[in-house]
């Protein structure tokens, strides 16, 4: 049920960020504040690059465009170690896993960051 999924999302120990196919954050869970210093509602509407280290942010738009064009997966379903950016600017090493889904005809990506 929707209430159950909402409860899981809210209480997950890892930061969960849902973005649209343009890279705009559509939702985030409470763990984003614990790990990254961002209250979830302050992340909504921002580009996902705001929580990425410089190296990750620099190539993100290109990676997203290539994936949409070719379907070539470099991180989706694979995961990798990244540097995440805390709200205060410091970098935090994290493990990133990304999933993809289609919801009501729209492609979304779910990123999970584990400290």
Backbone as CSV, one residue per row, in Angstrom:
resi,resn,N_x,N_y,N_z,CA_x,CA_y,CA_z,C_x,C_y,C_z
1,UNK,0.830,-1.186,0.000,0.000,0.000,0.000,0.872,1.246,0.000
2,UNK,0.278,2.342,-0.359,1.014,3.599,-0.420,1.529,4.030,0.946
3,UNK,0.737,3.811,1.992,1.168,4.185,3.340,2.392,3.378,3.766
4,UNK,2.421,2.108,3.430,3.560,1.258,3.780,4.823,1.732,3.057
5,UNK,4.704,1.978,1.752,5.854,2.455,0.988,6.355,3.802,1.494
6,UNK,5.439,4.669,1.850,5.799,5.976,2.381,6.573,5.823,3.691
7,UNK,6.142,4.907,4.534,6.817,4.648,5.797,8.212,4.094,5.596
8,UNK,8.363,3.191,4.641,9.684,2.626,4.330,10.616,3.721,3.819
9,UNK,10.133,4.529,2.903,10.918,5.626,2.327,11.382,6.581,3.423
10,UNK,10.475,6.949,4.304,10.774,7.933,5.345,11.772,7.415,6.370
11,UNK,11.751,6.122,6.656,12.581,5.595,7.737,13.810,4.818,7.270
12,UNK,14.042,4.744,5.973,15.217,4.030,5.467,16.487,4.653,6.044
13,UNK,17.460,3.837,6.446,18.688,4.387,7.027,19.607,5.059,6.013
14,UNK,19.465,4.736,4.746,20.277,5.348,3.701,19.529,6.513,3.071
15,UNK,20.290,7.488,2.573,19.684,8.623,1.875,19.102,8.125,0.554
16,UNK,17.842,8.477,0.289,17.172,8.102,-0.955,16.719,9.374,-1.649
17,UNK,17.108,9.484,-2.919,16.762,10.648,-3.724,16.128,10.173,-5.015
18,UNK,14.973,10.720,-5.341,14.289,10.387,-6.590,14.393,11.601,-7.496
19,UNK,14.877,11.365,-8.732,14.990,12.473,-9.681,14.303,12.108,-10.983
20,UNK,13.923,13.127,-11.729,13.316,12.881,-13.035,14.412,12.727,-14.077
21,UNK,14.022,12.505,-15.323,15.023,12.238,-16.360,15.823,13.470,-16.777
22,UNK,15.463,14.633,-16.254,16.271,15.840,-16.499,17.286,16.065,-15.388
23,UNK,17.242,15.228,-14.339,18.177,15.367,-13.230,17.691,16.275,-12.124
24,UNK,16.375,16.541,-12.086,15.792,17.394,-11.047,15.264,16.502,-9.925
25,UNK,15.621,16.826,-8.689,15.182,16.041,-7.534,13.687,16.231,-7.330
26,UNK,12.967,15.128,-7.249,11.515,15.148,-7.054,11.113,14.766,-5.636
27,UNK,11.932,13.980,-4.955,11.684,13.675,-3.549,12.965,13.178,-2.909
28,UNK,13.005,13.274,-1.590,14.159,12.834,-0.816,13.657,12.403,0.552
29,UNK,14.379,11.495,1.174,13.922,11.025,2.482,14.673,11.724,3.616
30,UNK,14.257,11.421,4.842,14.832,12.080,6.020,16.324,11.798,6.195
31,UNK,16.796,10.651,5.723,18.214,10.320,5.861,19.102,11.286,5.079
32,UNK,18.546,11.994,4.117,19.324,13.005,3.379,19.807,14.094,4.321
33,UNK,19.003,14.419,5.310,19.422,15.440,6.266,20.512,14.900,7.184
34,UNK,20.375,13.665,7.632,21.392,13.075,8.506,22.735,12.922,7.781
35,UNK,22.715,12.501,6.526,23.948,12.247,5.793,24.503,13.490,5.106
36,UNK,23.614,14.286,4.512,24.044,15.389,3.653,23.732,16.784,4.196
37,UNK,22.991,16.850,5.302,22.666,18.148,5.880,21.514,18.875,5.205
38,UNK,20.865,18.238,4.242,19.752,18.856,3.512,18.413,18.335,4.018
39,UNK,17.541,19.189,4.538,16.172,18.748,4.800,15.545,18.319,3.467
40,UNK,14.809,17.223,3.454,14.270,16.704,2.191,13.545,17.741,1.339
41,UNK,12.708,18.554,1.941,11.932,19.510,1.146,12.803,20.585,0.503
42,UNK,13.979,20.846,1.068,14.875,21.830,0.467,15.610,21.277,-0.752
43,UNK,15.650,19.953,-0.885,16.271,19.344,-2.062,15.319,19.300,-3.261
44,UNK,14.032,19.202,-2.989,13.041,19.073,-4.065,13.099,20.282,-4.992
45,UNK,13.208,19.992,-6.297,13.266,21.038,-7.311,14.675,21.461,-7.683
46,UNK,15.658,21.018,-6.926,17.055,21.365,-7.216,17.656,20.327,-8.174
47,UNK,18.677,20.720,-8.923,19.383,19.734,-9.754,20.164,18.781,-8.848
48,UNK,20.194,17.522,-9.221,20.855,16.512,-8.389,22.336,16.809,-8.202
49,UNK,22.932,17.589,-9.080,24.346,17.936,-8.947,24.661,18.654,-7.634
50,UNK,23.662,19.234,-6.977,23.884,19.956,-5.728,24.437,19.032,-4.632
51,UNK,24.203,17.735,-4.752,24.700,16.797,-3.740,25.871,15.957,-4.254
52,UNK,26.410,16.333,-5.397,27.510,15.574,-5.992,28.832,16.284,-5.791
53,UNK,29.884,15.490,-5.672,31.231,16.033,-5.697,31.505,16.601,-7.082
54,UNK,32.564,17.397,-7.210,32.856,18.063,-8.479,33.017,17.095,-9.645
55,UNK,33.766,16.012,-9.442,33.990,15.060,-10.531,32.679,14.432,-10.998
56,UNK,31.828,14.044,-10.058,30.554,13.429,-10.405,29.632,14.432,-11.095
57,UNK,29.590,15.655,-10.582,28.699,16.672,-11.146,29.119,17.083,-12.551
58,UNK,30.421,17.159,-12.782,30.938,17.610,-14.069,30.422,16.749,-15.218
59,UNK,30.400,15.449,-15.058,29.993,14.571,-16.153,28.564,14.095,-16.103
60,UNK,27.805,14.523,-15.094,26.470,13.967,-14.911,25.532,14.223,-16.085
61,UNK,25.456,15.445,-16.554,24.557,15.768,-17.665,24.877,14.954,-18.906
62,UNK,26.156,14.803,-19.181,26.592,14.022,-20.339,26.227,12.542,-20.166
63,UNK,26.447,12.004,-18.969,26.107,10.601,-18.714,24.601,10.357,-18.865
64,UNK,23.819,11.281,-18.339,22.363,11.152,-18.426,21.898,11.220,-19.876
65,UNK,22.433,12.148,-20.638,22.061,12.275,-22.052,22.470,11.031,-22.840
66,UNK,23.667,10.516,-22.576,24.122,9.314,-23.276,23.221,8.126,-22.943
67,UNK,22.858,7.993,-21.670,21.997,6.887,-21.281,20.634,6.977,-21.979
68,UNK,20.060,8.170,-22.013,18.749,8.340,-22.660,18.822,8.039,-24.150
69,UNK,19.957,8.333,-24.771,20.122,8.113,-26.210,20.481,6.671,-26.551
70,UNK,21.425,6.096,-25.784,21.963,4.780,-26.152,21.491,3.635,-25.258
71,UNK,21.047,3.955,-24.043,20.679,2.904,-23.096,21.883,2.294,-22.395
72,UNK,23.080,2.842,-22.658,24.299,2.327,-22.042,24.316,2.657,-20.554
73,UNK,24.379,1.612,-19.733,24.381,1.785,-18.276,25.809,1.832,-17.752
74,UNK,26.108,2.879,-17.009,27.423,2.964,-16.372,27.309,2.883,-14.861
75,UNK,26.143,3.228,-14.341,25.961,3.165,-12.886,24.611,2.546,-12.525
76,UNK,23.605,2.704,-13.363,22.273,2.185,-13.054,22.345,0.672,-12.899
77,UNK,21.924,0.198,-11.742,21.936,-1.220,-11.459,23.304,-1.778,-11.111
78,UNK,24.324,-0.918,-11.106,25.688,-1.369,-10.848,26.176,-0.859,-9.494
79,UNK,26.109,0.437,-9.287,26.589,1.062,-8.061,28.069,1.373,-8.141
80,UNK,28.477,2.347,-7.339,29.896,2.704,-7.278,30.144,3.627,-6.088
81,UNK,31.427,3.775,-5.766,31.824,4.692,-4.712,31.924,6.088,-5.299
82,UNK,31.378,7.069,-4.582,31.368,8.458,-5.050,31.718,9.386,-3.892
83,UNK,31.919,10.629,-4.238,32.052,11.685,-3.240,30.752,12.495,-3.307
84,UNK,30.019,12.489,-2.214,28.775,13.262,-2.126,29.095,14.601,-1.469
85,UNK,28.320,15.613,-1.806,28.548,16.942,-1.245,27.526,17.233,-0.152
86,UNK,28.046,17.517,1.042,27.212,17.925,2.177,26.741,19.353,1.936
87,UNK,25.683,19.728,2.564,25.159,21.088,2.418,26.197,22.143,2.789
88,UNK,27.070,21.826,3.727,28.100,22.789,4.137,29.304,22.812,3.195
89,UNK,29.273,22.000,2.128,30.324,22.007,1.119,31.359,20.907,1.237
90,UNK,31.453,20.278,2.401,32.464,19.224,2.526,32.047,17.988,1.741
91,UNK,33.034,17.213,1.352,32.786,15.997,0.580,32.759,14.788,1.507
92,UNK,31.858,13.869,1.214,31.660,12.679,2.026,31.753,11.457,1.121
93,UNK,32.623,10.505,1.434,32.649,9.283,0.630,31.366,8.481,0.889
94,UNK,30.781,7.963,-0.167,29.534,7.206,-0.038,29.466,6.151,-1.139
95,UNK,28.648,5.153,-0.909,28.357,4.146,-1.929,27.033,4.542,-2.552
96,UNK,26.999,4.685,-3.881,25.792,5.084,-4.599,25.259,3.915,-5.409
97,UNK,23.984,3.636,-5.228,23.271,2.666,-6.056,22.128,3.403,-6.721
98,UNK,21.896,3.127,-8.002,20.844,3.815,-8.741,19.936,2.801,-9.405
99,UNK,18.631,3.029,-9.270,17.627,2.221,-9.951,16.806,3.108,-10.863
100,UNK,16.103,2.485,-11.766,15.276,3.203,-12.739,13.888,2.589,-12.769
101,UNK,12.894,3.427,-12.958,11.518,2.941,-13.064,10.731,3.883,-13.970
102,UNK,9.615,3.405,-14.425,8.678,4.258,-15.148,7.413,4.341,-14.319
103,UNK,7.019,5.560,-14.007,5.833,5.801,-13.194,4.919,6.741,-13.959
104,UNK,3.741,6.275,-14.273,2.758,7.063,-15.011,3.365,7.652,-16.282
105,UNK,4.118,6.836,-17.003,4.696,7.248,-18.268,5.944,8.110,-18.174
106,UNK,6.422,8.358,-16.965,7.611,9.182,-16.776,8.744,8.330,-16.212
107,UNK,9.943,8.471,-16.789,11.113,7.754,-16.293,11.648,8.496,-15.079
108,UNK,11.897,7.732,-13.999,12.500,8.296,-12.794,13.706,7.452,-12.410
109,UNK,14.603,8.060,-11.671,15.788,7.388,-11.179,15.822,7.540,-9.663
110,UNK,16.126,6.460,-8.979,16.214,6.478,-7.530,17.654,6.194,-7.135
111,UNK,18.256,7.153,-6.464,19.618,6.998,-5.971,19.599,6.760,-4.478
112,UNK,20.407,5.799,-4.036,20.549,5.510,-2.614,22.001,5.695,-2.227
113,UNK,22.237,6.540,-1.245,23.583,6.818,-0.764,23.770,6.191,0.608
114,UNK,24.840,5.394,0.726,25.168,4.732,1.985,26.510,5.249,2.449
115,UNK,26.545,5.723,3.685,27.780,6.251,4.257,28.686,5.082,4.626
